[in-house]
mmCIF file of C-alpha atoms in Angstrom:
data_model
loop_
_atom_site.group_PDB
_atom_site.id
_atom_site.type_symbol
_atom_site.label_atom_id
_atom_site.label_comp_id
_atom_site.label_asym_id
_atom_site.label_seq_id
_atom_site.Cartn_x
_atom_site.Cartn_y
_atom_site.Cartn_z
ATOM 1 C CA MET A 1 217.529 301.610 90.837
ATOM 2 C CA PRO A 2 217.867 303.360 94.219
ATOM 3 C CA HIS A 3 220.964 301.445 95.327
ATOM 4 C CA ALA A 4 222.968 302.541 92.300
ATOM 5 C CA THR A 5 221.793 306.117 92.822
ATOM 6 C CA ARG A 6 222.913 305.993 96.449
ATOM 7 C CA ARG A 7 226.331 304.666 95.487
ATOM 8 C CA ALA A 8 226.668 307.439 92.918
ATOM 9 C CA ALA A 9 225.997 310.013 95.634
ATOM 10 C CA LEU A 10 228.621 308.368 97.831
ATOM 11 C CA ARG A 11 231.162 308.449 94.985
ATOM 12 C CA ALA A 12 230.728 312.209 94.710
ATOM 13 C CA THR A 13 231.552 312.503 98.415
ATOM 14 C CA LEU A 14 234.625 310.309 98.009
ATOM 15 C CA ARG A 15 235.929 312.454 95.193
ATOM 16 C CA ASP A 16 235.371 315.592 97.279
ATOM 17 C CA ARG A 17 237.495 314.007 100.020
ATOM 18 C CA GLU A 18 240.143 312.832 97.573
ATOM 19 C CA LEU A 19 239.539 309.197 98.453
ATOM 20 C CA ASP A 20 239.948 306.476 95.837
ATOM 21 C CA ALA A 21 237.476 304.191 97.594
ATOM 22 C CA LEU A 22 235.525 303.535 100.791
ATOM 23 C CA LEU A 23 235.545 300.203 102.575
ATOM 24 C CA VAL A 24 232.027 299.789 104.003
ATOM 25 C CA THR A 25 231.750 297.219 106.790
ATOM 26 C CA ASN A 26 228.577 298.226 108.659
ATOM 27 C CA LEU A 27 225.827 295.835 107.563
ATOM 28 C CA LEU A 28 223.071 298.458 107.622
ATOM 29 C CA ASN A 29 225.139 300.732 105.400
ATOM 30 C CA ILE A 30 225.830 297.802 103.071
ATOM 31 C CA ARG A 31 222.108 297.108 102.900
ATOM 32 C CA TYR A 32 221.440 300.777 102.125
ATOM 33 C CA LEU A 33 223.973 300.761 99.275
ATOM 34 C CA THR A 34 223.272 297.308 97.790
ATOM 35 C CA GLY A 35 220.048 295.779 99.135
ATOM 36 C CA PHE A 36 221.930 292.848 100.670
ATOM 37 C CA THR A 37 220.291 291.515 103.859
ATOM 38 C CA GLY A 38 222.694 288.772 104.942
ATOM 39 C CA SER A 39 224.736 288.703 108.139
ATOM 40 C CA ASN A 40 228.251 288.855 106.671
ATOM 41 C CA ALA A 41 229.488 291.201 103.957
ATOM 42 C CA ALA A 42 231.762 294.082 103.035
ATOM 43 C CA LEU A 43 231.661 296.547 100.182
ATOM 44 C CA LEU A 44 234.449 298.453 98.449
ATOM 45 C CA VAL A 45 232.899 301.486 96.756
ATOM 46 C CA SER A 46 235.204 302.973 94.140
ATOM 47 C CA ALA A 47 235.244 306.725 93.600
ATOM 48 C CA GLU A 48 235.624 305.947 89.906
ATOM 49 C CA SER A 49 232.548 303.871 89.043
ATOM 50 C CA ASP A 50 230.353 300.936 89.978
ATOM 51 C CA ALA A 51 232.389 298.860 87.527
ATOM 52 C CA ALA A 52 235.394 299.293 89.829
ATOM 53 C CA SER A 53 233.417 298.577 93.017
ATOM 54 C CA VAL A 54 233.348 295.143 94.655
ATOM 55 C CA PHE A 55 230.920 293.351 96.975
ATOM 56 C CA CYS A 56 232.055 290.460 99.164
ATOM 57 C CA THR A 57 230.211 287.849 101.196
ATOM 58 C CA ASP A 58 230.795 284.209 102.149
ATOM 59 C CA GLY A 59 229.565 281.007 100.558
ATOM 60 C CA ARG A 60 226.402 280.797 102.639
ATOM 61 C CA TYR A 61 225.031 283.767 100.742
ATOM 62 C CA LEU A 62 226.154 282.923 97.195
ATOM 63 C CA THR A 63 222.636 282.590 95.780
ATOM 64 C CA GLN A 64 221.250 285.449 97.860
ATOM 65 C CA ALA A 65 224.027 287.777 96.719
ATOM 66 C CA GLU A 66 223.384 286.912 93.087
ATOM 67 C CA ARG A 67 219.754 287.894 93.577
ATOM 68 C CA GLN A 68 220.182 290.967 95.771
ATOM 69 C CA VAL A 69 223.412 292.417 94.355
ATOM 70 C CA PRO A 70 223.257 291.662 90.619
ATOM 71 C CA ASP A 71 224.841 294.935 89.508
ATOM 72 C CA LEU A 72 228.252 294.708 91.217
ATOM 73 C CA GLU A 73 231.227 292.399 90.980
ATOM 74 C CA ARG A 74 230.807 289.742 93.678
ATOM 75 C CA VAL A 75 233.601 288.024 95.556
ATOM 76 C CA ILE A 76 233.055 284.996 97.787
ATOM 77 C CA ASP A 77 235.656 285.018 100.554
ATOM 78 C CA ARG A 78 236.103 285.340 104.293
ATOM 79 C CA PRO A 79 236.807 287.506 106.231
ATOM 80 C CA CYS A 80 235.203 289.942 103.825
ATOM 81 C CA ASP A 81 236.760 293.142 105.140
ATOM 82 C CA LEU A 82 240.301 291.800 104.795
ATOM 83 C CA ALA A 83 239.567 290.370 101.342
ATOM 84 C CA LEU A 84 238.457 293.794 100.121
ATOM 85 C CA ALA A 85 241.347 295.572 101.834
ATOM 86 C CA GLN A 86 243.634 293.305 99.799
ATOM 87 C CA ARG A 87 241.542 294.083 96.714
ATOM 88 C CA ALA A 88 242.000 297.815 97.332
ATOM 89 C CA HIS A 89 245.768 297.248 97.168
ATOM 90 C CA LYS A 90 245.509 295.026 94.096
ATOM 91 C CA ASP A 91 243.422 297.619 92.252
ATOM 92 C CA GLY A 92 246.008 300.331 92.858
ATOM 93 C CA ASN A 93 244.070 302.500 95.296
ATOM 94 C CA ARG A 94 246.296 305.009 97.063
ATOM 95 C CA ARG A 95 243.890 306.374 99.707
ATOM 96 C CA ALA A 96 240.912 304.327 100.925
ATOM 97 C CA GLY A 97 238.486 305.447 103.573
ATOM 98 C CA PHE A 98 237.145 303.113 106.222
ATOM 99 C CA GLU A 99 234.212 303.383 108.634
ATOM 100 C CA SER A 100 236.206 304.313 111.716
ATOM 101 C CA ASN A 101 232.989 304.631 113.743
ATOM 102 C CA HIS A 102 232.412 300.896 113.207
ATOM 103 C CA VAL A 103 235.930 299.381 113.060
ATOM 104 C CA THR A 104 237.690 298.257 116.240
ATOM 105 C CA VAL A 105 241.321 299.015 117.039
ATOM 106 C CA GLU A 106 242.169 295.334 116.485
ATOM 107 C CA GLY A 107 240.232 295.393 113.224
ATOM 108 C CA LEU A 108 242.140 298.411 111.977
ATOM 109 C CA ASP A 109 245.457 296.678 112.594
ATOM 110 C CA ALA A 110 244.319 293.723 110.500
ATOM 111 C CA LEU A 111 243.013 295.981 107.726
ATOM 112 C CA GLY A 112 246.325 297.821 107.628
ATOM 113 C CA GLU A 113 248.227 294.573 107.115
ATOM 114 C CA ALA A 114 245.853 293.415 104.389
ATOM 115 C CA ALA A 115 245.855 296.743 102.561
ATOM 116 C CA GLU A 116 249.696 296.890 102.527
ATOM 117 C CA ASP A 117 250.704 300.274 101.047
ATOM 118 C CA VAL A 118 247.162 301.678 100.731
ATOM 119 C CA GLU A 119 246.705 304.651 103.065
ATOM 120 C CA LEU A 120 243.668 303.924 105.259
ATOM 121 C CA VAL A 121 241.854 307.155 106.095
ATOM 122 C CA ARG A 122 239.285 307.574 108.838
ATOM 123 C CA ALA A 123 235.968 308.348 107.143
ATOM 124 C CA PRO A 124 233.217 308.053 109.759
ATOM 125 C CA GLY A 125 229.574 308.641 108.982
ATOM 126 C CA LEU A 126 229.742 309.146 105.204
ATOM 127 C CA VAL A 127 226.949 306.674 104.480
ATOM 128 C CA GLU A 128 224.964 307.723 107.548
ATOM 129 C CA GLN A 129 225.030 311.289 106.212
ATOM 130 C CA LEU A 130 223.357 310.083 103.018
ATOM 131 C CA ARG A 131 220.836 308.097 105.050
ATOM 132 C CA LEU A 132 219.622 311.269 106.788
ATOM 133 C CA VAL A 133 217.393 312.116 103.820
ATOM 134 C CA LYS A 134 215.107 309.302 102.702
ATOM 135 C CA ASP A 135 214.410 308.631 99.036
ATOM 136 C CA ASP A 136 211.015 307.628 97.656
ATOM 137 C CA ALA A 137 211.633 303.900 98.114
ATOM 138 C CA GLU A 138 212.563 304.396 101.755
ATOM 139 C CA VAL A 139 209.565 306.596 102.484
ATOM 140 C CA GLU A 140 207.279 304.006 100.906
ATOM 141 C CA ALA A 141 208.730 301.283 103.157
ATOM 142 C CA LEU A 142 208.264 303.538 106.187
ATOM 143 C CA ARG A 143 204.709 304.326 105.085
ATOM 144 C CA MET A 144 203.936 300.593 104.900
ATOM 145 C CA ALA A 145 205.509 299.980 108.307
ATOM 146 C CA CYS A 146 203.436 302.754 109.865
ATOM 147 C CA ALA A 147 200.283 301.416 108.201
ATOM 148 C CA ALA A 148 200.895 297.944 109.647
ATOM 149 C CA ALA A 149 201.197 299.429 113.135
ATOM 150 C CA ASP A 150 198.085 301.591 112.672
ATOM 151 C CA ARG A 151 196.006 298.630 111.528
ATOM 152 C CA ALA A 152 197.303 296.426 114.344
ATOM 153 C CA LEU A 153 196.239 298.908 117.018
ATOM 154 C CA ALA A 154 192.842 299.437 115.414
ATOM 155 C CA SER A 155 192.320 295.664 115.292
ATOM 156 C CA LEU A 156 193.447 295.250 118.909
ATOM 157 C CA ILE A 157 190.919 297.814 120.103
ATOM 158 C CA GLU A 158 188.134 296.529 117.850
ATOM 159 C CA HIS A 159 188.474 292.982 119.191
ATOM 160 C CA GLY A 160 188.579 293.955 122.844
ATOM 161 C CA GLY A 161 192.314 293.485 123.330
ATOM 162 C CA LEU A 162 192.525 296.556 125.569
ATOM 163 C CA ARG A 163 190.323 295.900 128.548
ATOM 164 C CA ALA A 164 190.458 295.661 132.314
ATOM 165 C CA GLY A 165 191.809 292.359 133.584
ATOM 166 C CA ARG A 166 194.452 291.845 130.915
ATOM 167 C CA THR A 167 198.156 292.086 131.681
ATOM 168 C CA GLU A 168 200.689 294.313 129.994
ATOM 169 C CA ARG A 169 202.473 291.248 128.601
ATOM 170 C CA GLU A 170 199.270 289.833 127.112
ATOM 171 C CA ILE A 171 198.509 293.109 125.367
ATOM 172 C CA ALA A 172 202.066 293.476 124.056
ATOM 173 C CA ARG A 173 202.097 289.958 122.643
ATOM 174 C CA GLU A 174 198.750 290.401 120.936
ATOM 175 C CA LEU A 175 199.723 293.770 119.514
ATOM 176 C CA GLU A 176 202.924 292.326 118.034
ATOM 177 C CA SER A 177 201.017 289.346 116.627
ATOM 178 C CA ARG A 178 198.522 291.672 114.961
ATOM 179 C CA MET A 179 201.359 293.671 113.370
ATOM 180 C CA LEU A 180 202.530 290.413 111.754
ATOM 181 C CA ASP A 181 198.992 289.783 110.561
ATOM 182 C CA HIS A 182 198.990 293.185 108.881
ATOM 183 C CA GLY A 183 202.193 292.793 106.900
ATOM 184 C CA ALA A 184 205.079 293.422 109.296
ATOM 185 C CA ALA A 185 208.157 291.180 109.304
ATOM 186 C CA GLY A 186 208.300 291.770 113.057
ATOM 187 C CA PRO A 187 208.117 294.517 115.654
ATOM 188 C CA SER A 188 210.515 297.462 115.325
ATOM 189 C CA PHE A 189 211.565 296.987 118.946
ATOM 190 C CA GLU A 190 210.235 295.419 122.148
ATOM 191 C CA SER A 191 206.782 296.926 122.477
ATOM 192 C CA ILE A 192 206.097 299.094 125.512
ATOM 193 C CA VAL A 193 202.762 298.538 127.227
ATOM 194 C CA ALA A 194 202.461 300.380 130.535
ATOM 195 C CA THR A 195 199.338 300.598 132.650
ATOM 196 C CA GLY A 196 198.417 302.763 135.638
ATOM 197 C CA ALA A 197 201.443 304.137 137.501
ATOM 198 C CA ASN A 198 203.724 302.236 135.117
ATOM 199 C CA SER A 199 202.725 304.660 132.367
ATOM 200 C CA ALA A 200 204.845 307.275 134.179
ATOM 201 C CA VAL A 201 207.987 305.248 133.344
ATOM 202 C CA PRO A 202 209.108 306.377 129.864
ATOM 203 C CA HIS A 203 210.591 303.018 128.770
ATOM 204 C CA HIS A 204 208.716 300.608 130.997
ATOM 205 C CA ARG A 205 208.971 296.969 129.936
ATOM 206 C CA PRO A 206 205.746 294.942 129.958
ATOM 207 C CA THR A 207 205.095 292.912 133.094
ATOM 208 C CA ASP A 208 202.257 290.895 134.553
ATOM 209 C CA ALA A 209 200.705 294.110 135.907
ATOM 210 C CA VAL A 210 196.952 294.016 135.340
ATOM 211 C CA VAL A 211 194.961 296.777 133.647
ATOM 212 C CA HIS A 212 192.300 298.257 135.912
ATOM 213 C CA ALA A 213 189.322 300.441 135.053
ATOM 214 C CA GLY A 214 190.363 304.087 135.009
ATOM 215 C CA ASP A 215 194.003 303.342 134.105
ATOM 216 C CA PHE A 216 196.082 305.105 131.528
ATOM 217 C CA VAL A 217 197.553 302.544 129.125
ATOM 218 C CA LYS A 218 200.575 303.764 127.171
ATOM 219 C CA LEU A 219 201.541 301.802 124.065
ATOM 220 C CA ASP A 220 204.851 302.569 122.305
ATOM 221 C CA PHE A 221 205.385 300.204 119.380
ATOM 222 C CA GLY A 222 206.284 299.899 115.733
ATOM 223 C CA ALA A 223 206.360 297.556 112.767
ATOM 224 C CA LEU A 224 209.290 296.436 110.631
ATOM 225 C CA VAL A 225 208.765 296.339 106.853
ATOM 226 C CA ASP A 226 211.564 295.799 104.299
ATOM 227 C CA GLY A 227 214.105 296.656 106.993
ATOM 228 C CA TYR A 228 212.473 300.003 107.887
ATOM 229 C CA HIS A 229 211.039 300.800 111.316
ATOM 230 C CA SER A 230 207.914 302.662 112.291
ATOM 231 C CA ASP A 231 207.470 304.228 115.730
ATOM 232 C CA MET A 232 204.254 305.369 117.380
ATOM 233 C CA THR A 233 202.977 305.982 120.895
ATOM 234 C CA ARG A 234 199.365 306.298 121.907
ATOM 235 C CA THR A 235 198.037 306.708 125.442
ATOM 236 C CA LEU A 236 194.485 305.555 126.123
ATOM 237 C CA VAL A 237 192.203 305.299 129.130
ATOM 238 C CA VAL A 238 190.436 302.071 130.038
ATOM 239 C CA GLY A 239 187.018 302.969 131.361
ATOM 240 C CA PRO A 240 185.949 306.457 132.487
ATOM 241 C CA ALA A 241 188.623 309.163 132.218
ATOM 242 C CA ALA A 242 189.190 311.435 135.208
ATOM 243 C CA ASP A 243 189.493 315.203 134.788
ATOM 244 C CA TRP A 244 193.234 315.149 135.589
ATOM 245 C CA GLN A 245 193.795 312.534 132.891
ATOM 246 C CA ARG A 246 191.985 314.598 130.268
ATOM 247 C CA GLU A 247 193.908 317.742 131.278
ATOM 248 C CA LEU A 248 197.267 315.986 131.151
ATOM 249 C CA TYR A 249 196.424 314.404 127.835
ATOM 250 C CA GLU A 250 195.365 317.716 126.279
ATOM 251 C CA LEU A 251 198.605 319.342 127.458
ATOM 252 C CA VAL A 252 200.737 316.680 125.779
ATOM 253 C CA ALA A 253 198.576 316.784 122.646
ATOM 254 C CA THR A 254 199.058 320.557 122.420
ATOM 255 C CA SER A 255 202.816 320.141 122.846
ATOM 256 C CA GLN A 256 202.935 317.439 120.203
ATOM 257 C CA ALA A 257 201.020 319.611 117.741
ATOM 258 C CA ALA A 258 203.510 322.436 118.342
ATOM 259 C CA GLY A 259 206.404 320.080 117.631
ATOM 260 C CA ARG A 260 204.798 318.829 114.431
ATOM 261 C CA HIS A 261 204.130 322.407 113.298
ATOM 262 C CA ALA A 262 207.821 323.265 113.843
ATOM 263 C CA LEU A 263 208.993 320.518 111.447
ATOM 264 C CA VAL A 264 209.952 322.745 108.531
ATOM 265 C CA PRO A 265 213.030 322.555 106.279
ATOM 266 C CA GLY A 266 215.808 324.727 107.634
ATOM 267 C CA ALA A 267 214.640 324.603 111.247
ATOM 268 C CA ALA A 268 217.319 323.855 113.836
ATOM 269 C CA VAL A 269 216.554 320.535 115.522
ATOM 270 C CA SER A 270 216.964 322.190 118.933
ATOM 271 C CA ASP A 271 214.311 324.767 117.987
ATOM 272 C CA VAL A 272 211.850 321.983 117.155
ATOM 273 C CA ASP A 273 212.431 320.511 120.608
ATOM 274 C CA ARG A 274 212.001 323.953 122.157
ATOM 275 C CA ALA A 275 208.674 324.574 120.391
ATOM 276 C CA ALA A 276 207.121 321.516 122.020
ATOM 277 C CA ARG A 277 208.956 321.743 125.331
ATOM 278 C CA GLU A 278 207.900 325.346 126.020
ATOM 279 C CA VAL A 279 204.233 324.307 125.998
ATOM 280 C CA ILE A 280 204.886 321.822 128.792
ATOM 281 C CA GLU A 281 207.217 324.117 130.722
ATOM 282 C CA GLN A 282 204.707 326.949 130.688
ATOM 283 C CA ALA A 283 202.147 324.587 132.225
ATOM 284 C CA GLY A 284 204.556 323.870 135.077
ATOM 285 C CA TYR A 285 205.543 320.333 134.033
ATOM 286 C CA GLY A 286 208.965 320.956 132.490
ATOM 287 C CA GLU A 287 210.727 318.667 134.967
ATOM 288 C CA GLN A 288 208.305 315.875 134.097
ATOM 289 C CA PHE A 289 209.275 315.937 130.393
ATOM 290 C CA LEU A 290 212.197 313.574 130.803
ATOM 291 C CA HIS A 291 213.633 313.053 127.300
ATOM 292 C CA GLY A 292 214.270 314.627 123.917
ATOM 293 C CA LEU A 293 211.400 315.405 121.584
ATOM 294 C CA GLY A 294 212.242 312.840 118.949
ATOM 295 C CA HIS A 295 214.721 311.136 116.658
ATOM 296 C CA GLY A 296 215.305 310.035 113.123
ATOM 297 C CA VAL A 297 213.912 306.668 112.085
ATOM 298 C CA GLY A 298 214.716 304.405 109.149
ATOM 299 C CA LEU A 299 216.928 301.316 108.902
ATOM 300 C CA GLN A 300 217.464 301.878 112.632
ATOM 301 C CA ILE A 301 214.744 302.663 115.127
ATOM 302 C CA HIS A 302 216.908 305.472 116.533
ATOM 303 C CA GLU A 303 219.107 307.332 114.084
ATOM 304 C CA ALA A 304 220.063 310.906 113.250
ATOM 305 C CA PRO A 305 218.853 313.590 113.560
ATOM 306 C CA ALA A 306 218.205 313.932 117.287
ATOM 307 C CA LEU A 307 215.425 316.409 118.128
ATOM 308 C CA SER A 308 216.624 317.564 121.541
ATOM 309 C CA LYS A 309 217.926 320.528 123.478
ATOM 310 C CA ALA A 310 221.499 319.594 122.596
ATOM 311 C CA GLY A 311 220.753 318.383 119.080
ATOM 312 C CA ASP A 312 222.919 319.640 116.214
ATOM 313 C CA GLY A 313 221.964 320.424 112.636
ATOM 314 C CA THR A 314 218.948 321.560 110.693
ATOM 315 C CA LEU A 315 216.054 319.763 109.083
ATOM 316 C CA LEU A 316 216.117 318.901 105.390
ATOM 317 C CA PRO A 317 213.220 317.815 103.150
ATOM 318 C CA GLY A 318 212.960 314.036 103.205
ATOM 319 C CA MET A 319 214.210 313.539 106.745
ATOM 320 C CA THR A 320 211.946 311.158 108.664
ATOM 321 C CA VAL A 321 211.617 311.825 112.375
ATOM 322 C CA THR A 322 209.438 311.171 115.387
ATOM 323 C CA VAL A 323 207.759 313.806 117.555
ATOM 324 C CA GLU A 324 207.027 312.366 121.000
ATOM 325 C CA PRO A 325 206.626 314.700 123.967
ATOM 326 C CA GLY A 326 205.575 313.196 127.263
ATOM 327 C CA VAL A 327 204.702 314.155 130.806
ATOM 328 C CA TYR A 328 205.275 311.573 133.535
ATOM 329 C CA LEU A 329 203.796 311.921 137.025
ATOM 330 C CA ALA A 330 205.651 309.402 139.175
ATOM 331 C CA GLY A 331 203.387 307.019 141.055
ATOM 332 C CA ARG A 332 200.313 308.299 139.222
ATOM 333 C CA GLY A 333 200.542 307.986 135.468
ATOM 334 C CA GLY A 334 201.962 309.502 132.321
ATOM 335 C CA VAL A 335 201.106 310.440 128.765
ATOM 336 C CA ARG A 336 203.230 310.263 125.616
ATOM 337 C CA ILE A 337 201.972 310.895 122.093
ATOM 338 C CA GLU A 338 204.287 310.016 119.208
ATOM 339 C CA ASP A 339 204.092 310.142 115.437
ATOM 340 C CA THR A 340 206.468 309.336 112.598
ATOM 341 C CA LEU A 341 206.604 312.136 110.019
ATOM 342 C CA VAL A 342 208.497 313.117 106.873
ATOM 343 C CA VAL A 343 209.842 316.671 106.670
ATOM 344 C CA ARG A 344 208.349 318.340 103.577
ATOM 345 C CA GLU A 345 208.141 321.791 102.063
ATOM 346 C CA GLY A 346 204.768 323.202 103.073
ATOM 347 C CA GLY A 347 204.401 321.003 106.160
ATOM 348 C CA PRO A 348 205.314 317.499 107.359
ATOM 349 C CA GLU A 349 203.778 314.334 105.960
ATOM 350 C CA LEU A 350 202.169 312.293 108.732
ATOM 351 C CA LEU A 351 202.804 308.547 108.399
ATOM 352 C CA THR A 352 201.171 307.279 111.625
ATOM 353 C CA LEU A 353 197.482 307.926 111.120
ATOM 354 C CA THR A 354 195.856 306.571 114.308
ATOM 355 C CA THR A 355 193.786 309.292 115.959
ATOM 356 C CA LYS A 356 195.382 311.480 118.597
ATOM 357 C CA GLU A 357 192.070 312.219 120.278
ATOM 358 C CA LEU A 358 191.940 310.666 123.735
ATOM 359 C CA VAL A 359 190.530 307.178 123.205
ATOM 360 C CA VAL A 360 188.539 305.672 126.056
ATOM 361 C CA VAL A 361 188.058 301.926 125.688
#
């Protein structure tokens, strides 16, 4: 099962770092390693074996833990992190890592008291490093999330949901409802619907602004399936498109294609950003491209790697990222085009399949 495989990979890292165990307290990391979806838990992953690892939650989740975490010893206690710190001492661990990027100063003091003579070692980002590369089960969940978003947008357009006279809020609510209809547990994040001049605001929040004929309408949205987030942006025109709108759209589409083409294993993330950004800069709109090119996506809507000028690291097969260049003309309108893709040998796998041709509705 994928969770056991992920824990095995983590154990190899712990042994490399000469750690006897890792106390995992971040709920998303616990979900990644066990499948548990409750709101309170901790996990002590032993460098030795799963048989020496322990999962803890409280009594509210007794039945759920039995179902979701059948392959580990389960402890019912509270607070979970302190219970497992004590367990680390009881089991004779000498050096135990903890997620220092998630533990507060106060929390560390309490862990130290509970762990007694166990040396607590800062070990930030060990699970997040594993999460960078998605396994087959994760990619399938992402594929389903992207499909739900694709179908929701197609249904919205087909049934006249994007038309003059509607407000941004009305469109956003209907789009999110249609994602639920097509298999999503919910939206990945608060959907962005921005019409007219509002489309020039990268993260505009929907208002009662009314769509008018000739407006750009930018929709940035995603679906949540099995805990995994999709992310997609499409910019459409309601009614006849003006020449400047078509020209701006084609520029962003060309930039986005360049960014997708640059998604190859071994590429520096900053080089991927540069490939798309240069297209826009050469057209004289560099100052109107106001953000990084993209980001990783998975159990979080924004996670590593960051595709940006200052981004660190290189792409690996199985990383799932967005490519989303945009040009924003203040007071006039803006275009962003975004896809979710998996980095693959031979070219990226596109998960968001809605057309990137300019749609006029």
